[in-house]
Coordinates of C-alpha atoms in Angstrom, one line a residue:
Chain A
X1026 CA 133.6 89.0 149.7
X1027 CA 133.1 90.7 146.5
X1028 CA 135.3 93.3 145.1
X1029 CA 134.6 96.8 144.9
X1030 CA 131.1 97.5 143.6
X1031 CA 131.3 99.2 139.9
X1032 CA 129.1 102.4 139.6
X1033 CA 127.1 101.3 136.9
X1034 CA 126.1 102.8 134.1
X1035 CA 122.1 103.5 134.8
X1036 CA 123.0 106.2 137.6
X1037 CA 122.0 109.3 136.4
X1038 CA 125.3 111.4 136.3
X1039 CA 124.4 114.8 136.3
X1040 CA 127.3 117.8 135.6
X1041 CA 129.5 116.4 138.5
X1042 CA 131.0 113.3 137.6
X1043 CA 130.6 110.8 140.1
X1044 CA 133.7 110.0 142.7
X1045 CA 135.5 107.0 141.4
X1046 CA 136.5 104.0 143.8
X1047 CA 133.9 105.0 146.3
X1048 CA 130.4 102.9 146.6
X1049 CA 127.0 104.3 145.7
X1050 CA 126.6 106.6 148.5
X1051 CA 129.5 105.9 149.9
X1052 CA 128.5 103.6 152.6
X1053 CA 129.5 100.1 152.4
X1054 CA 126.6 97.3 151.3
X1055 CA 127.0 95.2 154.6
X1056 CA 126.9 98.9 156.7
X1057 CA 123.2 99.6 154.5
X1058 CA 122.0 96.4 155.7
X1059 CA 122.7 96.8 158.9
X1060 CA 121.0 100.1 159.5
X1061 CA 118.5 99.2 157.2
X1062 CA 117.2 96.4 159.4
X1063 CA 117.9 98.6 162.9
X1064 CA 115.7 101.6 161.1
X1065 CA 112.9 98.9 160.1
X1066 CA 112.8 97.9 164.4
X1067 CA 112.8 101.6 164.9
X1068 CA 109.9 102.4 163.1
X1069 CA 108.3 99.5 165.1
X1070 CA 109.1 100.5 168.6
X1071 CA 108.6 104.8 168.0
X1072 CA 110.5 106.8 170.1
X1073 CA 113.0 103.6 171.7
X1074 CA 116.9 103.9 170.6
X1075 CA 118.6 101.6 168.9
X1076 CA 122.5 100.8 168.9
X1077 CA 124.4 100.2 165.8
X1078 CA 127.4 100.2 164.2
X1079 CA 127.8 104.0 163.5
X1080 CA 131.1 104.2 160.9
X1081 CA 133.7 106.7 160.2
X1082 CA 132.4 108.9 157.7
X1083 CA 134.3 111.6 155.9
X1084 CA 132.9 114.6 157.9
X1085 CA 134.0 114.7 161.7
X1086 CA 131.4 113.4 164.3
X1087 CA 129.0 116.0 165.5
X1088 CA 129.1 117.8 162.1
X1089 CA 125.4 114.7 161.1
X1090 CA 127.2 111.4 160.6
X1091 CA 124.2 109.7 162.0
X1092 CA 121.6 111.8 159.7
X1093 CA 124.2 111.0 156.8
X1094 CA 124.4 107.3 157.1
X1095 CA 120.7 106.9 157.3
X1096 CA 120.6 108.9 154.0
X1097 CA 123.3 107.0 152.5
X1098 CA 121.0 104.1 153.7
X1099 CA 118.0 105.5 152.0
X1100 CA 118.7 107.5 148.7
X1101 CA 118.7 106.0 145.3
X1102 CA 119.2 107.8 142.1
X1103 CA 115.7 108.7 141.6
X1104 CA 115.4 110.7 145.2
X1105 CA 115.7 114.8 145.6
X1106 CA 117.8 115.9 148.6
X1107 CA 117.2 118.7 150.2
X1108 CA 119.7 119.4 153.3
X1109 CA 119.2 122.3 155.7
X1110 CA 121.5 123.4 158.5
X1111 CA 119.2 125.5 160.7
X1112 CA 116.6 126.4 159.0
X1113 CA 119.4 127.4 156.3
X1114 CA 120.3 125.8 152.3
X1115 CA 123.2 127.3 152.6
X1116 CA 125.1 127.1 155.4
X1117 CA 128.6 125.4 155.9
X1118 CA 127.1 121.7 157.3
X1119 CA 124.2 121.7 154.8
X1120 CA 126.6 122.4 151.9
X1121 CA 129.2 120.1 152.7
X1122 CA 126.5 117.1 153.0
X1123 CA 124.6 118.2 150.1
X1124 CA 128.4 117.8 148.3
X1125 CA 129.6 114.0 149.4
X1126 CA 126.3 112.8 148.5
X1127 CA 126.3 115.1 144.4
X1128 CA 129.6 113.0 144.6
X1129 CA 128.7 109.8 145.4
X1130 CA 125.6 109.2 144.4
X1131 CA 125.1 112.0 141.6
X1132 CA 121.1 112.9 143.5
X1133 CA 119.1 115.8 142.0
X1134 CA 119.4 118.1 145.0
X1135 CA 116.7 120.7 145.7
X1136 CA 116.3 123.8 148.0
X1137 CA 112.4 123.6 148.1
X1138 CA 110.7 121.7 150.9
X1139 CA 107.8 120.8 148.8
X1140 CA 109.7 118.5 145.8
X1141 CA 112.0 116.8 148.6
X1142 CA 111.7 113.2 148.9
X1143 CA 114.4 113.5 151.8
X1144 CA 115.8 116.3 153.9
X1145 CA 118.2 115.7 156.2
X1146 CA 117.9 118.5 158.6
X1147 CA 119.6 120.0 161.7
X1148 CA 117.9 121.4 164.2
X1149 CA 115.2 122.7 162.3
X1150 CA 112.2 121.2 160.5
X1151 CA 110.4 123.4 157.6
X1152 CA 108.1 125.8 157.6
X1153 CA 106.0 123.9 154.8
X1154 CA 104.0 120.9 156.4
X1155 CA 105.6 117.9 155.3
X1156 CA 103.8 115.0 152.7
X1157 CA 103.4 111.5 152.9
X1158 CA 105.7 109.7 151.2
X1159 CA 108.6 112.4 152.4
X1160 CA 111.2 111.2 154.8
X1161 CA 113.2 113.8 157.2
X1162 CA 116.1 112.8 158.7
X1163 CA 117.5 114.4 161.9
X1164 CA 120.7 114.9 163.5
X1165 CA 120.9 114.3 166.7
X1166 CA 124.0 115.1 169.0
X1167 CA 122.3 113.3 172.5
X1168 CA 119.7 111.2 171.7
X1169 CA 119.3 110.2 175.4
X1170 CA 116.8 112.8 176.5
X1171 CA 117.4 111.9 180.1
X1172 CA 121.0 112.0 179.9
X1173 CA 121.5 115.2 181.6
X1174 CA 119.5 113.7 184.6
X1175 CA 121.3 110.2 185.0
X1176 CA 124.3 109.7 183.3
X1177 CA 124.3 106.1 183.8
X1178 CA 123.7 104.0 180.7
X1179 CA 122.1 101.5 182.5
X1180 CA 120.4 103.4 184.4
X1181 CA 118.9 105.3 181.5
X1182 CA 118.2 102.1 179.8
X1183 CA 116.2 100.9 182.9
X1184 CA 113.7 103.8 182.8
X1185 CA 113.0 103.2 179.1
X1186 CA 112.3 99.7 180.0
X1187 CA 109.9 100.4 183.3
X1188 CA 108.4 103.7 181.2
X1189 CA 109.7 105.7 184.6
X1190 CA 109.9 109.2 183.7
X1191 CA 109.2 110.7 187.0
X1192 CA 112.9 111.9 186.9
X1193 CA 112.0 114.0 183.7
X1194 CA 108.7 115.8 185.4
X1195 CA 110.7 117.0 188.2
X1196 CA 112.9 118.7 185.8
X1197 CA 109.9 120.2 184.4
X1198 CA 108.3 121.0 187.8
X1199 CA 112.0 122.6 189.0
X1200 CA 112.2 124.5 185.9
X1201 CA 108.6 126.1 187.0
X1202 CA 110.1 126.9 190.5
X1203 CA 113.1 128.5 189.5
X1204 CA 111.6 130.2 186.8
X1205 CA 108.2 130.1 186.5
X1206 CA 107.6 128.6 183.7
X1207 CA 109.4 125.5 181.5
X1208 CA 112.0 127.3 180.5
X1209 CA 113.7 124.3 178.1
X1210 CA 113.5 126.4 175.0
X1211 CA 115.2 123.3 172.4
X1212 CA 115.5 119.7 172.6
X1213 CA 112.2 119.6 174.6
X1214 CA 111.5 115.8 175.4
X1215 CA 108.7 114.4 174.0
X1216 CA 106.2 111.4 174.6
X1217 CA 106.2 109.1 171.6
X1218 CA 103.2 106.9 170.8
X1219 CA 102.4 107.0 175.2
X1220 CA 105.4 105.0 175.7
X1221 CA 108.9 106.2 175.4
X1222 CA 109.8 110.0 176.0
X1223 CA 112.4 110.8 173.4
X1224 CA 114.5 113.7 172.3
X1225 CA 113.4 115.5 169.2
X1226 CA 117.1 116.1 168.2
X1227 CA 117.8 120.0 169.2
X1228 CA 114.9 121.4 167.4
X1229 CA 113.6 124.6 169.1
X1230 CA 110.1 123.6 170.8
X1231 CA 108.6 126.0 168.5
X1232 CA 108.5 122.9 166.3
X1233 CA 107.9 120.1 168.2
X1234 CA 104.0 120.4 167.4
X1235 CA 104.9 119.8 163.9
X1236 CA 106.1 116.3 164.8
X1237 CA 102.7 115.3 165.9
X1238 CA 100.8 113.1 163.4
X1239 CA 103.4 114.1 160.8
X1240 CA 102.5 112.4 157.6
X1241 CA 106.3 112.4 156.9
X1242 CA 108.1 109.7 158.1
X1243 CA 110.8 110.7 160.8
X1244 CA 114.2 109.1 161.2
X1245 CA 117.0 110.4 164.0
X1246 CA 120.5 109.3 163.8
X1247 CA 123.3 110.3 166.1
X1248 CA 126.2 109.1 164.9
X1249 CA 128.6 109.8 168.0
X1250 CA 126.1 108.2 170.3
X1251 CA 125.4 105.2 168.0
X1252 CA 121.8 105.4 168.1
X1253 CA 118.9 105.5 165.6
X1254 CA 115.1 106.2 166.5
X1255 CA 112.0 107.1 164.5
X1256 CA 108.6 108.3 164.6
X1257 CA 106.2 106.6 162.1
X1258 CA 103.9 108.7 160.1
X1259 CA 100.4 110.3 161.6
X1260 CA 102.4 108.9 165.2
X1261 CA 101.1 110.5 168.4
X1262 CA 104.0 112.6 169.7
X1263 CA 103.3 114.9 172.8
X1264 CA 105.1 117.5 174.3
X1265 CA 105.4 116.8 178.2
X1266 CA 104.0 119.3 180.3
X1267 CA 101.3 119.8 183.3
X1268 CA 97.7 120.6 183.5
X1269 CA 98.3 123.7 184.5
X1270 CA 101.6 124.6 183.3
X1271 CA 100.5 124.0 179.4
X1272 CA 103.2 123.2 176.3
X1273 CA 103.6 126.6 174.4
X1274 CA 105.8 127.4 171.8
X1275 CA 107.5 130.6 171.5
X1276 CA 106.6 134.0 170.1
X1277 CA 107.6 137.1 168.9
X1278 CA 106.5 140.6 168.7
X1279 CA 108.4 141.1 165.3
X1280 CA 107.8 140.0 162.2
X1281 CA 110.6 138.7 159.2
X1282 CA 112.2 141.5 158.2
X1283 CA 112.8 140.2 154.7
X1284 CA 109.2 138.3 154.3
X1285 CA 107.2 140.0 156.9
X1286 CA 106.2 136.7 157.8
X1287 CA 104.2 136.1 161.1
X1288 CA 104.2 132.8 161.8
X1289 CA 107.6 131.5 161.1
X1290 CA 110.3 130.7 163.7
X1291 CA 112.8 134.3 163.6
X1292 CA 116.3 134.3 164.1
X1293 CA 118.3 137.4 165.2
X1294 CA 120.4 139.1 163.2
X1295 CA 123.1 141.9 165.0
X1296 CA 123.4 144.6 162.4
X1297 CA 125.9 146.7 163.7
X1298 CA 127.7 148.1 167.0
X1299 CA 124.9 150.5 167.5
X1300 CA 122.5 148.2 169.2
X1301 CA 120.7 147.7 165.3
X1302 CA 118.7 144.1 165.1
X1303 CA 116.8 142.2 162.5
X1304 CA 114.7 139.3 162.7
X1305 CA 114.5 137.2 159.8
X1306 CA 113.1 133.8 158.9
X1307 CA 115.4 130.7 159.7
X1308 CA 113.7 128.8 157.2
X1309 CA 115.8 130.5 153.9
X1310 CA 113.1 128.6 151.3
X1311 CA 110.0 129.5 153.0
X1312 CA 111.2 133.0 153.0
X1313 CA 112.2 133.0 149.6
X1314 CA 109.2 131.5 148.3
X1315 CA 106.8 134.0 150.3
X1316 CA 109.7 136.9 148.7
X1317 CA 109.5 135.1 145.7
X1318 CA 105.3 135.4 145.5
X1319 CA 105.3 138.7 147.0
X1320 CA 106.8 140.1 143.7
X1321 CA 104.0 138.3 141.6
X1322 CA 101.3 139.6 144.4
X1323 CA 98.9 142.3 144.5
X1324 CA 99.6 145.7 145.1
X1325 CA 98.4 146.0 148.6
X1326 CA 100.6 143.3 149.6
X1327 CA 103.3 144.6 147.6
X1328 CA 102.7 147.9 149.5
X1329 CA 103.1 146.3 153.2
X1330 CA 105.7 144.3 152.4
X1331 CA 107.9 147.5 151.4
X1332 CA 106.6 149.5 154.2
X1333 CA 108.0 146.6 156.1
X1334 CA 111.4 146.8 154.7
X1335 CA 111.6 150.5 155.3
X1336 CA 110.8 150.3 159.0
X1337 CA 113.5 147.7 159.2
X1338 CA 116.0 149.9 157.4
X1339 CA 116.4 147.2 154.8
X1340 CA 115.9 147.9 151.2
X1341 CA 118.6 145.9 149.9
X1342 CA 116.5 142.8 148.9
Chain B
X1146 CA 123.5 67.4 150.2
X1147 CA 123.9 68.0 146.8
X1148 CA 127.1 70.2 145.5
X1149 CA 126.8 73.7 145.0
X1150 CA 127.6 74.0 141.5
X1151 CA 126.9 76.9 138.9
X1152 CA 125.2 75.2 136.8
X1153 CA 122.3 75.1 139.1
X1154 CA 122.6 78.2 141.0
X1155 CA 120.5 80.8 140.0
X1156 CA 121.8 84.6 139.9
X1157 CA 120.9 87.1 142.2
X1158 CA 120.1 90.9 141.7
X1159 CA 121.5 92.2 138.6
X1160 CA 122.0 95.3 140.1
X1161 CA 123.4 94.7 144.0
X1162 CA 123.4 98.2 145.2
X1163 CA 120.2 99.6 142.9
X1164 CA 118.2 96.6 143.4
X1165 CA 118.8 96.4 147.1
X1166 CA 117.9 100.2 147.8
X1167 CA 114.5 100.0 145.8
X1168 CA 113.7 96.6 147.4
X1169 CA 114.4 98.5 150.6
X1170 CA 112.4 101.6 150.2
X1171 CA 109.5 99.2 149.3
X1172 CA 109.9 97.2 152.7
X1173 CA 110.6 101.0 154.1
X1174 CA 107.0 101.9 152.8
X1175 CA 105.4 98.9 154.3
X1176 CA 106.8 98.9 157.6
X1177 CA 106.2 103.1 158.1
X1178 CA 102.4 102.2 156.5
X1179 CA 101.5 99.3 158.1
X1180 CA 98.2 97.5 156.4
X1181 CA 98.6 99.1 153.2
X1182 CA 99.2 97.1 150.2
X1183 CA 102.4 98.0 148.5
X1184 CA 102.8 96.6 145.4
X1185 CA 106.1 95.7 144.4
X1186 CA 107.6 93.8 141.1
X1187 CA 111.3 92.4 140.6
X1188 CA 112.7 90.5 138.1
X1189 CA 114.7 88.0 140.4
X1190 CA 114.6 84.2 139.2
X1191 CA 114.2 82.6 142.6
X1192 CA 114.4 78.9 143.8
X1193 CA 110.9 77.5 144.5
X1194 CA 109.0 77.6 146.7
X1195 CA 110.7 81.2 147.5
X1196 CA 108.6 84.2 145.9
X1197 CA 110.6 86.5 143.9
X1198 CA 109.6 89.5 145.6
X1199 CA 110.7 87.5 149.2
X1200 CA 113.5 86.6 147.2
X1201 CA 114.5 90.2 146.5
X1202 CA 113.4 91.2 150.3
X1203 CA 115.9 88.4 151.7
X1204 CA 118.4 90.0 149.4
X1205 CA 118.2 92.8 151.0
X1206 CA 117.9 92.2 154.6
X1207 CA 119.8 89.1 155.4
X1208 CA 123.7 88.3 155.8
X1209 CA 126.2 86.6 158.1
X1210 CA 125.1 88.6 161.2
X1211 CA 121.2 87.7 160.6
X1212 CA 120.8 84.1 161.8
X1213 CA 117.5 82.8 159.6
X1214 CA 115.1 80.0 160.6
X1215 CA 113.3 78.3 157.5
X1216 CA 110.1 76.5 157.7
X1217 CA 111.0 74.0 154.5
X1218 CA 114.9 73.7 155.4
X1219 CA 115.1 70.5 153.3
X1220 CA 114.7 72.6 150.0
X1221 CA 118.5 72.5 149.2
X1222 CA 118.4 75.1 146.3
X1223 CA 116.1 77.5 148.5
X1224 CA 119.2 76.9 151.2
X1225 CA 122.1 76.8 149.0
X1226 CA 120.9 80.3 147.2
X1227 CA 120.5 81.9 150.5
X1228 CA 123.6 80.5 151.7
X1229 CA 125.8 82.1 148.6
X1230 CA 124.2 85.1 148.3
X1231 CA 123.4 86.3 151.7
X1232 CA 125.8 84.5 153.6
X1233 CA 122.9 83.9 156.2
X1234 CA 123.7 81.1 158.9
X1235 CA 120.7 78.8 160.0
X1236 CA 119.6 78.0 163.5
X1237 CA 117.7 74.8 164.0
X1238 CA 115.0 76.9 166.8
X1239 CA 113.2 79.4 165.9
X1240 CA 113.8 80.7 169.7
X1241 CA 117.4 81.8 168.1
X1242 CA 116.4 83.1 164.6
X1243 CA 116.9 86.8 163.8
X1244 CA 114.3 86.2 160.6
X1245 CA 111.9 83.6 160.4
X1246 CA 110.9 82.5 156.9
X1247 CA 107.7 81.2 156.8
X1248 CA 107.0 79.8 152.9
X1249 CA 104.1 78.2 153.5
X1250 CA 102.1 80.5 155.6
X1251 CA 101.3 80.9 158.8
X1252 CA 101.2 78.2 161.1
X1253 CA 100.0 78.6 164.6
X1254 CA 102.5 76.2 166.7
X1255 CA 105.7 78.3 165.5
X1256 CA 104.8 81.8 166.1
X1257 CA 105.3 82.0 170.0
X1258 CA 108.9 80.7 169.7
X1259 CA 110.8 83.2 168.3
X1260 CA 112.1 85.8 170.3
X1261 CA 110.0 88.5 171.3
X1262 CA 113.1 91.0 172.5
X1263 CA 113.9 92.3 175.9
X1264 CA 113.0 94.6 178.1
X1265 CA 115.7 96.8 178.0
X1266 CA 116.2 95.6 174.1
X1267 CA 112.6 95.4 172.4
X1268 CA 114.7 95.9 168.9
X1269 CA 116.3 92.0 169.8
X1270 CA 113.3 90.0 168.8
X1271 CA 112.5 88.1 165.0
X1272 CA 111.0 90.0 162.2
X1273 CA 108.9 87.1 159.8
X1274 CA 108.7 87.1 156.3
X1275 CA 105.7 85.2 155.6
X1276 CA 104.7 84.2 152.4
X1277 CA 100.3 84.2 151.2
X1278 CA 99.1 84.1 148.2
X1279 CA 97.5 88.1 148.4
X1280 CA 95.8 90.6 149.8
X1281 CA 92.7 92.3 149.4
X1282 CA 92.7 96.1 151.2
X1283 CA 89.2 97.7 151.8
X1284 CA 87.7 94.5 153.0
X1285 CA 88.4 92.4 156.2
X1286 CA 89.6 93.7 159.6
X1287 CA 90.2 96.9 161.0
X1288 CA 94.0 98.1 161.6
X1289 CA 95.0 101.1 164.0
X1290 CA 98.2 102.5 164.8
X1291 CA 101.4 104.5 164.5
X1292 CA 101.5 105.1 160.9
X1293 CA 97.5 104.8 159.7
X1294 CA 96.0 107.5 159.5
X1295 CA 92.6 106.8 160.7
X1296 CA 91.8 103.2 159.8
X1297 CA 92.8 100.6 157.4
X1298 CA 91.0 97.7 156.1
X1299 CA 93.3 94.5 154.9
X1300 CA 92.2 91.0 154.5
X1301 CA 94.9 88.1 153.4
X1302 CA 94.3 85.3 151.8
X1303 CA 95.4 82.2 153.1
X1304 CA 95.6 83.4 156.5
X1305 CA 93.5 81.4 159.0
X1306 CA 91.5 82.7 162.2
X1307 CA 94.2 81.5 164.4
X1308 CA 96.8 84.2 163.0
X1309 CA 94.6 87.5 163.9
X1310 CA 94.0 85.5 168.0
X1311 CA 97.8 85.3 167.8
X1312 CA 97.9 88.8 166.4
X1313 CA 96.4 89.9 169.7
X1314 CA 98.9 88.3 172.2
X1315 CA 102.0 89.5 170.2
X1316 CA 99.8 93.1 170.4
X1317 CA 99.1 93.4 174.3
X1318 CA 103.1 92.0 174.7
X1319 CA 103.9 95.6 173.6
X1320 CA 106.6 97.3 173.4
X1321 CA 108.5 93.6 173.0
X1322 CA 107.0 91.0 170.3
X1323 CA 107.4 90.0 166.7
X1324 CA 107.0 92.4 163.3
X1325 CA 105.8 90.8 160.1
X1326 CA 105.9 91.2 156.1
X1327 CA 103.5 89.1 154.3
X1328 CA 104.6 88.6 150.9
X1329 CA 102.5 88.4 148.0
X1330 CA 104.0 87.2 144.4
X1331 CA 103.4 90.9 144.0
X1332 CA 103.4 93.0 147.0
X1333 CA 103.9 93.0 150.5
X1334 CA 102.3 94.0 153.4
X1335 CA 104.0 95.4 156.8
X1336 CA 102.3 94.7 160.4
X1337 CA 104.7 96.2 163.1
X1338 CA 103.8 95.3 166.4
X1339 CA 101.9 98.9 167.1
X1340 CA 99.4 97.7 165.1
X1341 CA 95.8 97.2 167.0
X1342 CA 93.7 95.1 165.1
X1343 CA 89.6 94.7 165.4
X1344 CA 87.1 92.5 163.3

């Protein structure tokens, strides 16, 4: 075996100096290979799981080992990372992730969607349609979408292999007993490319139309589970449902308190002990941006926009 | 067989860890855009008849757990190379081989015996790296599939008839059969098993 790979000198090191004694993104050559060749069979069967050798990483599993080893799999010193935790730049798991790979592989990290060449997200995916050419990488806690309904391995397995879902429509058609409609608000299961249902990694199912004919290329890795999956770009993923019991994504009656945005998915804020609420955006770079252009915009924007805030009781921004 | 000396061993990336993620992202590219024509340059000396480019690609996908068939196993410097810097063991059957390295095109009477995965493993069937002397894109057949985003024209030189009938048994096998790179001197070209082809 060869000794310890020198960092050479034609990484870019940008103002924090890279780790010493570590590898170039931290993972081990022979560990690269290795998913490297289990993501190329991934992309060739979309939607079907694929065991490998998930490693010990320095983050604990369940905090996006699988989504970082892809990326340490994938980035070179010429990428831009952006991480998002959801929806969220800034947030505890985005920021840690965002900091082992400044270390190891010295990356130009970004917060907007747009100049990304990968995001690693959890449980979200961005307001801003993805490109071509961008990869997003998901974290995935239970890739087994049919876990919850057989917990045999094997079992599983065998549906894949025989494409018999009939297990995952009754859930669907119980759901719309008990509550009248499909009341699986996250992680909704999906139909990849007609052939094997998959899970979209927690994201709420108000984006799971966004993974349909993606031009992005998406990767999953659970790193617990030991699995990796992918969708190819402009890949036919469909929600599940029934003729008459349509997909539907959720909606709301408010709008972002900070953007005034309509469309994008809102997450709750408590404000106080008096009952007080806010919704804002969860993706923290479209809002921005749309805060961001609101300043530059014309006045009658200008002027809803602060009408908004004063109805919400939040002039602070 | 002759010795393995350094005199006539020729290096391989200069760069291990940079070389093999850009190689990657190329093959990445291809695989995710099947059809499309991603041209590629290294500047790998490799043994003859290997192309630099599937030089650089074998540098980056095989080691000791990927066991390789060769079509021209007597080249010793193709199989010594190889051997010392991917660490790659050989199988004799292409029914066994992991990767299949094809240098001198496609030939008709090989491709049905490598492994085609299982039913409850798809993922455990050969990937080929098949070497052609180029492509032309905008002419030629008709690709569909995951990744295209409405249609995509390739044709490849050097391929013969028989390779686009085979094409459509390894297609209607689905979601087990074989995935394929042709390499160019200067690009490569991805065809995952999704990929529907018409004339």
């Amino acid at each position: 075996m060869r000794g310890p790979l020198k960092l050479q000198p034609k990484m870019k090191s940008k103002s924090v100096p890279l780790q010493e004694g570590y590898n170039f993104a931290y993972l081990d050559e022979g560990t690269k290979r290795m998913i490297r060749r289990t993501l190329l069979k991934a992309i060739a069967i979309p939607g079907h799981q694929i065991p490998f050798g998930s490693r010990e990483m320095p983050l604990p599993l369940g905090w996006g080992t699988g989504g970082i080893q892809i990326t340490a799999a994938l980035i070179g010193p010429d990428d831009i990372l952006k991480v998002i935790d959801q929806g969220a730049d800034d947030t505890t798991n985005a920021i840690s992730i965002k900091k082992l790979f400044v270390k190891t592989t010295g990356v130009q990290i970004t917060e907007r969607t747009e100049k990304a060449t990968l995001i690693q997200t959890r449980h979200r995916i961005p307001e801003t349609p993805l490109k071509e050419g961008q990869v997003i990488i998901y974290q995935v806690p239970i890739p087994e979408p049919l876990r919850f309904l057989e917990p045999r391995e094997p079992e599983t397995r065998k549906m894949h292999a025989l494409a018999d879902y009939g297990l995952m429509y009754v859930k669907l058609y119980e759901d719309i007993s008990t509550h009248g409609r499909i009341a699986t608000a996250f992680m909704y299961p999906v139909l990849v490319h007609h052939r094997y249902i998959a899970s979209p990694s927690p994201i709420p199912r108000f984006d799971n139309p966004k993974m349909d004919r993606m031009p992005a290329l998406q990767l999953f890795g659970a790193g617990r589970e030991k699995r990796i999956y992918a969708i190819p770009p402009y890949t036919t993923v469909k929600s599940l449902d029934f003729e008459d019991y349509p997909f539907e994504i959720e909606k709301w009656d408010q709008q972002c308190a900070l953007c005034g945005s309509r469309e994008s998915y809102l997450d709750e804020i408590i404000k106080d002990d008096q009952g007080g609420r806010l919704f804002v955006c969860s993706d923290t770079d479209y809002c921005q941006q749309r805060r961001e252009k609101g300043k530059n915009a014309s006045p009658s924007e200008v002027v809803a926009m602060k009408a908004v805030r004063r109805k919400k009781g939040d002039e602070t921004t | 067989m002759e010795m393995l000396t350094s005199s006539n061993l020729l290096p391989g990336f200069s760069d291990p860890v940079i070389d093999s993620q850009s190689t990657f992202r190329h093959v990445l590219q291809a695989m995710s855009h099947p059809g499309r024509v991603i041209s590629f340059e290294t500047s790998i000396q490799a043994p003859p008849p290997l192309y630099s480019t599937t030089a650089a690609i074998c540098l980056t996908l095989l080691d000791p757990e990927t066991p390789l068939w060769m079509d021209r196993s007597e080249v010793c410097e193709v199989r010594e190379w190889l051997r010392f810097h991917c660490g790659c063991s050989w199988v004799d059957s292409p029914s066994r081989a992991n990767f299949g390295l094809l240098t001198q095109g496609f030939q008709e009477c090989l491709i049905d015996q490598f492994p085609i995965g299982e039913e409850e493993f798809p993922e455990r069937s050969a990937t080929l790296l098949i070497q052609v002397m180029g492509f032309r894109s905008g002419a030629g057949r008709f690709l569909k599939g995951p990744g295209i985003k409405t249609e995509e024209r390739l044709e490849i030189e050097g391929v013969p008839e028989t390779f686009w009938k085979a094409w459509k048994r390894n297609q209607r096998l689905y979601p087990l059969g074989i995935d394929i790179f042709f390499i160019s001197p200067s690009a490569l070209v991805g065809l995952p098993r999704t990929v529907e082809v018409r004339e």
